Amino acid sequence: MAAARKTKGKTNGKKQKYSEADWQTRVNLAACYRLVALNGMTDLDATHISARSPENPEHIFLNPFGMLFHEITASSLVKLDLDGNIVEQNEYGLNPAGVVIHTAVMRGRPDLNSVVHTHTRAGMGVAAQKDGLLPLTQTSLRFYGKLSYHEYEGIAEPGEEDRLVEHLGTNSAMILRNHGLLACGRSVAEAWLMIHELEHACQAQVDAQAGGNGNLHLVPKEICESTAQQYIRFTGNKIPGERAWPAHLRTLDRVDSSYKT
Ligand SMILES: [Zn+2]
């Protein structure tokens, strides 16, 4: 135990630049990029995941544009302010659409500290459907009555921020119509769980629609409502995703621990 503490407290040249709290957030965010890659949820370098700096809530971290998700490390993440200005110079720039989406949500929702955006096949498939996510599976019911929709306006550019925030409202997950998925959390762990569950629900929907002649069995409305309440009741005051987060980090450590450098 003493040895573990000593190792944890050891600093290297890169880590000394950051506070302990910021460094931990960077490590968790880099881990989330690796998990998205490991789970086949990337679109090359075209999507983005952010986390808010615990040091300064006006600062967030985003991926260096041009690095693939499986390459991202804690120290390679780019720090920017909520106006989209890079705070620490980096050899890589930022994806302009990512800046629009993430600064909008982080500015509009100070209760959220992490945002994940994906362009997966299943996510885009459901995002292209008029009725959006259907109450077909238990997993989909986590989002029952709590899923927002944002109309497609083209590749995100400055000017779209207010509508993104307005459409997200008080929810933590949103389907970007004809585009992809967005999931948020109070922590990186929660944002990862939410995007994983939303992705899983979309995959199941697309799978169900691909078989059985499209004759789908929807969960009755009253069961949808009571199951959504069960999700709230069973979670209690815990932040979803936190319990299994150390296990996700252990998985990454077995695969490639360079995310935490
Ligand atoms: Zn996108």
mmCIF file of N, CA, C and O and ligand atoms in Angstrom, residues 46-48 101 117 119 179, ligand 1:
data_model
loop_
_atom_site.group_PDB
_atom_site.id
_atom_site.type_symbol
_atom_site.label_atom_id
_atom_site.label_comp_id
_atom_site.label_asym_id
_atom_site.label_seq_id
_atom_site.Cartn_x
_atom_site.Cartn_y
_atom_site.Cartn_z
ATOM 1 N N ALA A 46 -13.134 12.342 -35.946
ATOM 2 C CA ALA A 46 -14.200 13.313 -36.235
ATOM 3 C C ALA A 46 -15.119 13.632 -35.060
ATOM 4 O O ALA A 46 -15.937 14.539 -35.168
ATOM 5 N N THR A 47 -15.028 12.897 -33.958
ATOM 6 C CA THR A 47 -15.907 13.246 -32.831
ATOM 7 C C THR A 47 -15.059 13.648 -31.625
ATOM 8 O O THR A 47 -13.827 13.757 -31.742
ATOM 9 N N HIS A 48 -15.703 13.878 -30.501
ATOM 10 C CA HIS A 48 -14.977 14.505 -29.393
ATOM 11 C C HIS A 48 -15.605 14.199 -28.051
ATOM 12 O O HIS A 48 -16.818 13.972 -27.957
ATOM 13 N N ILE A 101 -19.827 22.536 -29.998
ATOM 14 C CA ILE A 101 -20.725 21.650 -29.238
ATOM 15 C C ILE A 101 -20.349 21.615 -27.756
ATOM 16 O O ILE A 101 -21.205 21.779 -26.878
ATOM 17 N N HIS A 117 -19.507 12.779 -27.527
ATOM 18 C CA HIS A 117 -20.246 12.842 -28.791
ATOM 19 C C HIS A 117 -19.708 11.769 -29.724
ATOM 20 O O HIS A 117 -18.498 11.637 -29.879
ATOM 21 N N HIS A 119 -20.385 9.290 -33.541
ATOM 22 C CA HIS A 119 -21.025 9.067 -34.855
ATOM 23 C C HIS A 119 -21.010 7.565 -35.133
ATOM 24 O O HIS A 119 -20.424 7.132 -36.113
ATOM 25 N N HIS A 179 -27.233 12.890 -37.435
ATOM 26 C CA HIS A 179 -25.848 13.204 -37.115
ATOM 27 C C HIS A 179 -25.240 12.168 -36.160
ATOM 28 O O HIS A 179 -24.314 11.447 -36.538
HETATM 29 ZN ZN ZN B 1 -20.496 15.189 -34.904
#
